[in-house]
CSV table of C-alpha atoms in Angstrom, one decimal:
chain,number,residue,atom,x,y,z
A,1,MET,CA,0.1,0.0,0.0
A,2,PRO,CA,1.6,3.3,-0.9
A,3,TRP,CA,2.3,5.9,1.6
A,4,ILE,CA,-0.1,8.4,0.2
A,5,THR,CA,-3.0,5.9,0.5
A,6,VAL,CA,-2.0,5.2,4.2
A,7,ILE,CA,-2.0,8.9,5.0
A,8,SER,CA,-5.3,9.5,3.4
A,9,ILE,CA,-6.8,6.6,5.3
A,10,LEU,CA,-5.3,7.9,8.4
A,11,LEU,CA,-6.5,11.4,7.8
A,12,CYS,CA,-10.0,10.0,7.2
A,13,ILE,CA,-9.9,7.8,10.3
A,14,SER,CA,-8.6,10.9,12.4
A,15,LEU,CA,-11.6,13.0,11.2
A,16,ILE,CA,-14.1,10.4,11.7
A,17,GLN,CA,-12.8,9.6,15.1
A,18,THR,CA,-12.8,13.0,16.4
A,19,THR,CA,-16.1,14.1,15.2
A,20,LEU,CA,-18.7,11.7,14.1
A,21,LEU,CA,-18.1,8.5,16.3
A,22,PHE,CA,-19.4,10.3,19.3
A,23,SER,CA,-22.8,10.0,17.8
A,24,ILE,CA,-22.7,6.3,18.1
A,25,CYS,CA,-21.3,6.0,21.7
A,26,ILE,CA,-22.9,3.1,23.5
A,27,PHE,CA,-22.3,2.8,27.4
A,28,ASP,CA,-20.1,5.9,26.8
A,29,VAL,CA,-17.8,3.9,24.6
A,30,HIS,CA,-17.1,4.5,20.9
A,31,PRO,CA,-15.1,2.1,18.6
A,32,ASP,CA,-11.5,2.7,18.0
A,33,LEU,CA,-10.9,3.0,14.2
A,34,PHE,CA,-7.0,3.5,14.7
A,35,LEU,CA,-6.8,0.2,16.5
A,36,ILE,CA,-9.0,-1.7,14.0
A,37,PHE,CA,-6.7,-0.2,11.2
A,38,THR,CA,-3.7,-1.4,12.9
A,39,ILE,CA,-5.1,-4.9,13.2
A,40,TYR,CA,-6.1,-4.9,9.6
A,41,PHE,CA,-2.8,-3.9,8.5
A,42,SER,CA,-0.8,-6.4,10.7
A,43,LEU,CA,-3.1,-9.1,9.4
A,44,ASN,CA,-2.7,-8.4,5.9
A,45,PHE,CA,0.7,-7.0,5.3
A,46,ASN,CA,4.3,-8.0,6.0
A,47,PRO,CA,5.7,-7.2,9.5
A,48,THR,CA,8.4,-4.7,8.5
A,49,ARG,CA,5.7,-2.7,6.4
A,50,SER,CA,3.2,-2.9,9.1
A,51,PHE,CA,5.6,-1.8,11.7
A,52,HIS,CA,5.9,1.6,10.1
A,53,VAL,CA,2.3,2.0,9.4
A,54,ASN,CA,1.4,0.9,13.0
A,55,TRP,CA,3.7,3.4,14.4
A,56,ALA,CA,2.2,6.2,12.1
A,57,THR,CA,-1.3,5.2,13.1
A,58,GLY,CA,-0.3,5.4,17.0
A,59,LEU,CA,1.2,8.8,16.1
A,60,ALA,CA,-2.1,9.9,14.4
A,61,LYS,CA,-4.1,8.6,17.4
A,62,ASP,CA,-1.6,10.4,19.9
A,63,LEU,CA,-2.1,13.8,18.2
A,64,PHE,CA,-5.8,13.9,18.9
A,65,SER,CA,-5.7,12.4,22.2
A,66,SER,CA,-4.8,13.9,25.6
A,67,ASN,CA,-3.1,10.8,26.6
A,68,LEU,CA,0.7,10.7,27.1
A,69,PHE,CA,2.3,11.7,23.7
A,70,GLY,CA,4.0,8.9,22.1
A,71,LEU,CA,2.3,6.2,24.1
A,72,ASN,CA,0.1,4.9,21.3
A,73,THR,CA,3.1,4.6,19.0
A,74,ILE,CA,4.7,2.1,21.0
A,75,MET,CA,1.4,0.2,22.0
A,76,PHE,CA,0.4,0.1,18.3
A,77,VAL,CA,3.7,-1.2,17.4
A,78,ILE,CA,3.5,-3.9,20.0
A,79,ALA,CA,0.0,-4.8,19.1
A,80,GLY,CA,1.3,-5.3,15.5
A,81,TYR,CA,4.2,-7.4,16.6
A,82,LEU,CA,1.9,-9.7,18.7
A,83,ILE,CA,-0.4,-10.2,15.5
A,84,SER,CA,2.6,-10.7,13.3
A,85,ILE,CA,3.7,-13.7,15.7
A,86,ILE,CA,0.4,-15.5,15.2
A,87,ARG,CA,-0.6,-14.3,11.6
A,88,GLU,CA,0.9,-17.4,9.9
A,89,GLU,CA,-0.7,-19.9,12.4
A,90,ILE,CA,-4.3,-18.5,12.1
A,91,TYR,CA,-6.7,-18.4,9.1
A,92,ARG,CA,-6.3,-14.7,8.9
A,93,LYS,CA,-8.8,-14.2,5.9
A,94,HIS,CA,-11.7,-15.6,7.9
A,95,LEU,CA,-14.2,-13.0,9.2
A,96,PHE,CA,-14.5,-15.0,12.5
A,97,THR,CA,-10.6,-15.0,13.0
A,98,GLN,CA,-10.5,-11.3,12.4
A,99,ILE,CA,-13.3,-10.6,14.9
A,100,LEU,CA,-11.7,-12.6,17.5
A,101,VAL,CA,-8.2,-11.2,17.0
A,102,THR,CA,-9.7,-7.7,17.2
A,103,PHE,CA,-11.5,-8.7,20.5
A,104,PHE,CA,-8.3,-10.0,22.2
A,105,ILE,CA,-6.0,-7.2,21.0
A,106,SER,CA,-8.5,-4.6,22.1
A,107,MET,CA,-8.8,-6.2,25.5
A,108,ILE,CA,-5.1,-6.4,26.0
A,109,TYR,CA,-4.5,-2.8,24.5
A,110,ASN,CA,-7.0,-1.2,26.7
A,111,PHE,CA,-5.9,-3.1,29.8
A,112,ILE,CA,-2.5,-1.8,29.3
A,113,SER,CA,-3.7,1.7,28.6
A,114,ILE,CA,-5.6,1.6,31.9
A,115,LEU,CA,-2.5,0.4,33.6
A,116,MET,CA,-0.5,3.2,32.1
A,117,LEU,CA,-3.2,5.7,33.0
A,118,PHE,CA,-3.0,4.3,36.6
A,119,SER,CA,0.5,4.6,36.8
A,120,THR,CA,0.5,8.2,35.6
A,121,LEU,CA,-2.7,9.5,37.2
A,122,GLN,CA,-2.4,8.0,40.9
A,123,SER,CA,-6.1,9.2,41.6
A,124,VAL,CA,-7.6,6.8,38.7
A,125,ASN,CA,-10.0,4.3,40.1
A,126,PHE,CA,-8.8,1.1,38.6
A,127,LEU,CA,-11.8,-1.0,39.4
A,128,THR,CA,-14.4,1.5,37.9
A,129,MET,CA,-12.3,1.7,34.7
A,130,ILE,CA,-11.4,-2.0,34.1
A,131,TRP,CA,-15.1,-2.8,33.1
A,132,LYS,CA,-14.6,-0.5,30.1
A,133,CYS,CA,-12.1,-3.3,28.5
A,134,PRO,CA,-14.6,-5.6,27.5
A,135,THR,CA,-17.2,-3.1,26.4
A,136,ILE,CA,-14.7,-1.6,23.9
A,137,ALA,CA,-13.4,-4.9,22.8
A,138,VAL,CA,-16.9,-6.1,22.0
A,139,TYR,CA,-17.8,-2.7,20.2
A,140,ASN,CA,-14.5,-2.9,18.2
A,141,ALA,CA,-15.0,-6.5,17.2
A,142,LEU,CA,-18.8,-5.7,16.1
A,143,ILE,CA,-17.6,-3.1,13.9
A,144,VAL,CA,-14.8,-5.2,12.2
A,145,PRO,CA,-17.0,-6.7,9.2
A,146,PRO,CA,-17.9,-3.2,7.8
A,147,VAL,CA,-14.5,-1.7,8.3
A,148,PHE,CA,-12.4,-4.5,7.1
A,149,TRP,CA,-14.8,-4.7,4.1
A,150,LEU,CA,-14.4,-1.2,3.3
A,151,LEU,CA,-10.6,-1.4,3.7
A,152,ASP,CA,-10.5,-4.5,1.4
A,153,ARG,CA,-12.4,-2.6,-1.3
A,154,LEU,CA,-10.2,0.4,-0.9
A,155,TYR,CA,-7.1,-1.6,-1.3
A,156,SER,CA,-6.8,-5.3,-1.8
A,157,PRO,CA,-3.8,-6.9,0.1
A,158,SER,CA,-3.4,-9.7,-2.3
A,159,ARG,CA,-2.0,-7.2,-4.8
A,160,PHE,CA,0.9,-6.7,-2.4
A,161,SER,CA,3.5,-8.6,-0.6
A,162,THR,CA,2.1,-10.6,2.4
B,1,MET,CA,18.0,-1.7,-3.5
B,2,SER,CA,19.9,-5.0,-2.7
B,3,PRO,CA,18.1,-7.2,-0.3
B,4,ASN,CA,20.9,-6.8,2.4
B,5,LEU,CA,20.9,-2.9,2.2
B,6,ARG,CA,17.1,-3.0,2.4
B,7,LYS,CA,17.3,-5.3,5.5
B,8,THR,CA,19.9,-2.9,7.3
B,9,HIS,CA,17.7,0.1,6.1
B,10,ASN,CA,14.6,-1.5,7.6
B,11,GLY,CA,16.4,-2.4,10.7
B,12,PHE,CA,17.7,1.1,11.2
B,13,SER,CA,14.2,2.8,10.6
B,14,ILE,CA,12.7,0.4,13.2
B,15,TYR,CA,15.2,1.4,15.8
B,16,LEU,CA,14.9,5.1,14.6
B,17,LEU,CA,11.1,5.1,15.3
B,18,ILE,CA,11.4,3.4,18.7
B,19,VAL,CA,14.0,6.1,19.8
B,20,ILE,CA,11.6,8.9,18.5
B,21,SER,CA,8.6,7.3,20.5
B,22,LEU,CA,10.7,7.2,23.5
B,23,LEU,CA,11.6,10.8,23.1
B,24,LEU,CA,8.1,11.8,22.4
B,25,ILE,CA,7.0,10.1,25.7
B,26,SER,CA,9.7,12.0,27.6
B,27,LEU,CA,8.8,15.3,26.2
B,28,PRO,CA,7.4,17.9,28.9
B,29,GLU,CA,3.6,18.2,28.8
B,30,ASN,CA,3.4,21.7,27.4
B,31,ILE,CA,5.8,21.0,24.6
B,32,SER,CA,3.8,17.8,23.6
B,33,HIS,CA,0.6,19.5,23.8
B,34,SER,CA,2.0,22.3,21.7
B,35,ILE,CA,3.1,19.7,19.1
B,36,LYS,CA,-0.4,18.1,19.3
B,37,LEU,CA,-2.4,21.2,18.6
B,38,THR,CA,0.0,22.6,15.9
B,39,VAL,CA,0.0,19.5,13.9
B,40,ALA,CA,-3.7,18.9,14.4
B,41,SER,CA,-4.8,22.6,13.7
B,42,PRO,CA,-4.8,22.4,9.9
B,43,LEU,CA,-7.4,19.7,10.3
B,44,ALA,CA,-9.5,22.2,12.6
B,45,PRO,CA,-11.7,23.8,9.7
B,46,VAL,CA,-12.5,20.2,8.3
B,47,GLN,CA,-13.4,19.1,11.9
B,48,LYS,CA,-15.5,22.1,12.2
B,49,THR,CA,-17.4,21.3,8.9
B,50,VAL,CA,-17.7,17.6,9.6
B,51,SER,CA,-18.8,18.3,13.3
B,52,GLY,CA,-21.3,20.9,11.9
B,53,THR,CA,-22.7,18.4,9.2
B,54,GLY,CA,-22.8,15.6,11.6
B,55,ASN,CA,-24.8,17.6,14.2
B,56,PHE,CA,-27.1,18.8,11.4
B,57,PHE,CA,-27.9,15.4,10.3
B,58,SER,CA,-28.2,14.1,14.0
B,59,ASN,CA,-30.5,16.7,14.9
B,60,GLY,CA,-32.5,16.2,11.6
B,61,ILE,CA,-32.9,12.5,12.6
B,62,LYS,CA,-33.9,13.4,16.0
B,63,LYS,CA,-36.6,15.8,14.7
B,64,VAL,CA,-37.7,13.0,12.3
B,65,PHE,CA,-38.2,10.7,15.0
B,66,SER,CA,-39.9,13.2,17.4
B,67,ILE,CA,-42.5,14.7,15.0
B,68,PHE,CA,-45.2,12.6,16.3
B,69,GLY,CA,-45.1,13.6,19.9
B,70,SER,CA,-44.9,17.4,19.2
B,71,ALA,CA,-41.3,17.2,20.3
B,72,ASP,CA,-40.5,20.8,19.3
B,73,GLU,CA,-42.7,22.1,22.0
B,74,ALA,CA,-41.4,19.7,24.6
B,75,ASN,CA,-37.8,20.6,23.6
B,76,ARG,CA,-38.3,24.4,23.9
B,77,LEU,CA,-40.0,23.8,27.4
B,78,GLN,CA,-37.3,21.4,28.3
B,79,LYS,CA,-34.5,24.0,27.4
B,80,LYS,CA,-36.4,26.6,29.3
B,81,VAL,CA,-36.8,24.5,32.4
B,82,PHE,CA,-33.2,23.6,32.2
B,83,SER,CA,-32.2,27.3,32.0
B,84,LEU,CA,-34.7,28.0,34.9
B,85,GLU,CA,-33.4,25.3,37.1
B,86,ASN,CA,-29.8,26.5,36.6
B,87,GLU,CA,-30.9,30.0,37.6
B,88,ILE,CA,-32.8,28.8,40.8
B,89,ILE,CA,-29.7,26.8,42.0
B,90,ARG,CA,-27.5,29.9,41.5
B,91,GLN,CA,-30.1,31.9,43.4
B,92,LYS,CA,-30.7,29.4,45.9
B,93,ASN,CA,-27.0,29.3,46.7
B,94,THR,CA,-26.9,33.0,47.2
B,95,ILE,CA,-29.8,33.0,49.5
B,96,ASN,CA,-28.3,30.2,51.4
B,97,LEU,CA,-25.0,32.2,52.0
B,98,LEU,CA,-27.0,35.2,53.1
B,99,SER,CA,-29.0,33.4,55.5
B,100,LYS,CA,-25.9,31.9,57.1
B,101,LYS,CA,-24.3,35.3,57.2
B,102,LEU,CA,-21.3,34.0,55.5
B,103,VAL,CA,-21.4,36.3,52.4
B,104,THR,CA,-18.1,37.9,52.5
B,105,LEU,CA,-17.3,38.0,48.8
B,106,SER,CA,-13.8,39.3,48.1
B,107,LYS,CA,-13.2,42.4,46.0
B,108,PHE,CA,-11.7,40.0,43.5
B,109,HIS,CA,-14.8,37.9,43.2
B,110,LYS,CA,-17.2,41.0,42.7
B,111,ASN,CA,-14.9,42.1,39.9
B,112,TRP,CA,-15.2,38.7,38.3
B,113,ALA,CA,-19.0,39.0,38.3
B,114,GLU,CA,-19.0,42.5,36.9
B,115,ASP,CA,-16.7,42.2,33.9
B,116,GLU,CA,-17.5,38.5,33.2
B,117,LYS,CA,-17.4,38.2,29.5
B,118,PRO,CA,-17.7,34.7,28.3
B,119,SER,CA,-16.6,33.7,24.9
B,120,ILE,CA,-18.7,31.3,22.8
B,121,ALA,CA,-16.8,28.3,21.4
B,122,ASN,CA,-17.9,25.5,19.1
B,123,ILE,CA,-16.6,22.0,19.9
B,124,ILE,CA,-14.9,20.7,16.9
B,125,GLY,CA,-13.3,17.4,18.2
B,126,TYR,CA,-13.2,14.9,20.8
B,127,ASP,CA,-10.6,12.7,22.4
B,128,THR,CA,-9.6,9.7,20.3
B,129,SER,CA,-9.1,7.6,23.5
B,130,ASN,CA,-12.0,5.9,25.3
B,131,LEU,CA,-10.3,6.4,28.6
B,132,ARG,CA,-9.8,10.1,28.4
B,133,LYS,CA,-12.7,12.7,28.1
B,134,SER,CA,-11.6,16.0,26.3
B,135,ILE,CA,-12.8,18.4,23.6
B,136,VAL,CA,-11.2,20.7,21.1
B,137,ILE,CA,-12.8,24.1,20.9
B,138,ASP,CA,-12.4,26.4,18.0
B,139,ILE,CA,-11.0,29.5,19.9
B,140,GLY,CA,-7.4,29.8,21.3
B,141,LYS,CA,-4.9,32.4,22.5
B,142,LYS,CA,-5.8,34.9,19.7
B,143,HIS,CA,-9.4,35.0,21.1
B,144,GLY,CA,-8.1,35.5,24.6
B,145,VAL,CA,-8.3,32.0,26.0
B,146,SER,CA,-5.5,30.9,28.4
B,147,VAL,CA,-4.7,27.6,30.4
B,148,ASN,CA,-7.2,27.1,33.3
B,149,ASP,CA,-9.9,29.2,31.9
B,150,THR,CA,-13.4,27.7,33.0
B,151,VAL,CA,-15.5,26.1,30.4
B,152,VAL,CA,-19.3,26.3,31.1
B,153,PHE,CA,-22.7,25.7,29.5
B,154,GLU,CA,-25.3,28.2,30.7
B,155,THR,CA,-24.1,28.2,34.5
B,156,ALA,CA,-23.2,24.6,34.6
B,157,LEU,CA,-19.7,23.4,34.6
B,158,VAL,CA,-18.1,21.6,31.8
B,159,GLY,CA,-14.4,21.6,32.4
B,160,ARG,CA,-11.3,23.7,32.1
B,161,VAL,CA,-9.0,24.7,29.4
B,162,THR,CA,-5.7,22.5,29.6
B,163,PHE,CA,-3.9,23.8,26.6
B,164,ALA,CA,-4.6,26.8,24.5
B,165,GLY,CA,-3.2,26.9,20.9
B,166,THR,CA,-3.4,29.9,18.6
B,167,SER,CA,-6.8,29.1,17.2
B,168,THR,CA,-7.8,26.0,19.1
B,169,SER,CA,-7.8,24.9,22.7
B,170,ARG,CA,-8.1,21.6,24.4
B,171,VAL,CA,-10.6,21.4,27.3
B,172,MET,CA,-10.5,18.7,30.0
B,173,LEU,CA,-14.1,17.6,30.8
B,174,ILE,CA,-15.1,17.1,34.4
B,175,THR,CA,-15.6,13.4,33.5
B,176,ASP,CA,-11.8,12.9,32.6
B,177,PRO,CA,-10.1,10.8,35.1
B,178,ALA,CA,-7.5,13.6,35.6
B,179,SER,CA,-10.1,16.1,36.6
B,180,ASN,CA,-10.5,17.1,40.2
B,181,VAL,CA,-12.9,20.0,40.9
B,182,PRO,CA,-13.2,21.5,44.5
B,183,ALA,CA,-16.9,21.3,45.3
B,184,GLN,CA,-19.5,21.6,47.9
B,185,PHE,CA,-23.0,20.4,48.5
B,186,LEU,CA,-25.7,23.2,48.2
B,187,GLN,CA,-27.6,22.8,51.2
B,188,SER,CA,-25.3,21.3,53.7
B,189,ARG,CA,-22.1,23.2,52.6
B,190,ILE,CA,-20.1,19.9,53.0
B,191,GLN,CA,-16.8,20.3,50.9
B,192,GLY,CA,-15.3,17.6,48.7
B,193,ILE,CA,-13.7,16.8,45.4
B,194,VAL,CA,-15.6,15.9,42.2
B,195,LYS,CA,-13.5,13.4,40.2
B,196,GLY,CA,-13.9,12.2,36.6
B,197,GLU,CA,-14.3,8.4,36.1
B,198,SER,CA,-13.9,8.3,32.4
B,199,ASN,CA,-17.7,7.7,32.1
B,200,ALA,CA,-21.0,9.6,32.3
B,201,ILE,CA,-20.9,9.6,36.2
B,202,CYS,CA,-18.4,11.3,38.5
B,203,SER,CA,-17.5,10.7,42.0
B,204,VAL,CA,-17.4,13.0,45.0
B,205,LYS,CA,-14.4,12.2,47.1
B,206,PHE,CA,-13.5,12.9,50.9
B,207,ILE,CA,-17.2,13.2,52.1
B,208,PRO,CA,-16.9,11.7,55.8
B,209,ARG,CA,-19.3,9.1,56.4
B,210,GLN,CA,-21.0,10.8,59.4
B,211,GLU,CA,-22.1,13.7,57.0
B,212,ARG,CA,-25.7,13.5,55.9
B,213,VAL,CA,-25.9,13.4,52.2
B,214,GLN,CA,-29.1,12.4,50.2
B,215,GLU,CA,-29.9,11.2,46.6
B,216,GLY,CA,-30.6,14.3,44.6
B,217,ASP,CA,-28.4,16.7,46.5
B,218,LYS,CA,-27.0,19.4,44.3
B,219,VAL,CA,-23.4,19.8,44.1
B,220,ILE,CA,-21.6,23.1,43.0
B,221,THR,CA,-18.2,24.5,42.8
B,222,SER,CA,-16.7,25.8,46.0
B,223,GLY,CA,-14.3,28.0,44.5
B,224,ILE,CA,-11.3,26.8,46.5
B,225,GLY,CA,-8.1,26.7,44.6
B,226,GLY,CA,-9.1,29.6,42.5
B,227,ILE,CA,-9.2,27.8,39.2
B,228,PHE,CA,-13.1,27.3,39.2
B,229,PRO,CA,-15.3,30.2,40.1
B,230,LYS,CA,-17.7,29.7,42.9
B,231,SER,CA,-21.4,28.5,42.7
B,232,LEU,CA,-21.4,26.7,39.3
B,233,TYR,CA,-23.7,23.9,39.1
B,234,ILE,CA,-21.8,20.6,38.7
B,235,GLY,CA,-24.5,17.9,39.1
B,236,ASP,CA,-26.7,15.9,41.3
B,237,VAL,CA,-26.0,12.8,43.6
B,238,VAL,CA,-27.4,9.8,42.1
B,239,SER,CA,-26.1,7.1,44.6
B,240,ILE,CA,-24.4,6.9,48.0
B,241,LYS,CA,-22.6,4.1,49.5
B,242,GLU,CA,-20.9,3.3,52.9
B,243,LYS,CA,-18.5,0.3,52.8
B,244,GLY,CA,-17.2,-1.4,55.8
B,245,ALA,CA,-15.0,0.7,57.9
B,246,GLN,CA,-14.2,3.3,55.2
B,247,LEU,CA,-13.8,6.8,56.5
B,248,PHE,CA,-15.5,8.5,53.6
B,249,LYS,CA,-18.8,7.8,51.6
B,250,GLU,CA,-18.7,6.5,48.1
B,251,ILE,CA,-20.9,9.2,46.3
B,252,ASN,CA,-21.7,9.1,42.6
B,253,LEU,CA,-22.8,12.2,40.8
B,254,LYS,CA,-24.5,12.7,37.6
B,255,PRO,CA,-23.1,15.8,35.8
B,256,ARG,CA,-25.8,18.6,35.0
B,257,ILE,CA,-24.7,18.7,31.4
B,258,ASP,CA,-24.9,15.7,29.2
B,259,LEU,CA,-21.3,16.2,27.9
B,260,SER,CA,-21.7,13.9,24.8
B,261,LYS,CA,-24.5,16.1,23.5
B,262,LEU,CA,-22.9,19.6,23.6
B,263,GLU,CA,-22.3,21.5,20.5
B,264,PHE,CA,-20.9,24.8,21.8
B,265,VAL,CA,-19.7,26.0,25.3
B,266,LEU,CA,-18.8,29.2,27.1
B,267,VAL,CA,-15.2,30.0,28.1
B,268,ILE,CA,-14.8,32.3,31.2
B,269,LYS,CA,-11.4,33.8,31.8
B,270,ASN,CA,-9.7,32.6,34.8
B,271,ARG,CA,-9.2,35.7,37.1
B,272,LEU,CA,-6.1,34.4,39.0
B,273,SER,CA,-4.2,34.0,35.6
B,274,GLU,CA,-5.3,37.7,34.8
B,275,VAL,CA,-4.2,39.0,38.3
B,276,ALA,CA,-0.9,37.3,37.9
B,277,LEU,CA,-0.4,38.7,34.5
B,278,GLN,CA,-1.1,42.1,35.8
B,279,GLU,CA,1.4,41.9,38.7
């Protein structure tokens, strides 16, 4: 996938994530398109290429968040790395696998995010925030089919090295 | 490029990006905020347009659904009741203070009330993280906004400015886990801290278990600390728990404003920062 396409997709995701997604909040939670894009890219493209894209996706998320700057760049790279370890062992083209991977990666990502938040803001109530992990993970997993379909239409990974 | 050279190049770029990430994490907060708003500011006009269009369609859909129940009238009345209730809370508080002969407003506070000139700001973006609650507004330093300015909707508290860019600013909402607002109960005058929990409900901390608090009690800003002005309506108590031998009650508070449905806010200048600048 050429960089211009990646940057365009990231710009669109940033725009949608910071504006429209708040209209579809459920239980005060909205889907994380940045993370879903990272998972899509890590499942479909070679690890070196996805490393760079995941880093850029994390940076884009950091730019529009009040979280610690640079944290998501590392977390997304780690998420991509975890997927690259298992991608050859799983049937990654199957929708069910994609939903399952998104669910588990979202759980891990949000759990680590809460831990980081807990360590930086001492006053955070860990127990009241932890319930958010499964909610976000389920929401992300539910939104996988349309988002992956759209990304597949936008750029077929089969045309590039996998 | 030969395969070996490409491998070296890729390896080098991976290390470089990791080093950049670590550098970004170690940046001081004001620099990182400055980078964020500067890089994100070119997107602000597009965000404003998309937000506006989104709100337009969202309102349109709501209207379509509410046609059958003469919702327009209900909506108008609801807004009026909301506005009057806020006013009542404000006035009740003043009466309360007078009756207890505790009204010794400082000259500073009086000045605040006299030349209060709030600026209207549109919300153009939300936080991308599910765990943080902040918004981006379309006014910044060039409109007179500075860090720690109070953000309200009508007379109810929304949050405070945590970073002011040239033409956009980031506002930390009262529901953000990093938000701590000095508060007090309207009737009993008990003081505590309203803390964000990253969801629609906040908690009130440090209320001793022997104090009498009831569901539905109103909570307002206490003005302690100087960041938030006094008497701004924060929210209503929705649940109270006393666990084991804990010294303090566990109180949940529903913010007066549904922060997810706001389209614009008012920014009030922080008097302390102005006084500091004058001195």
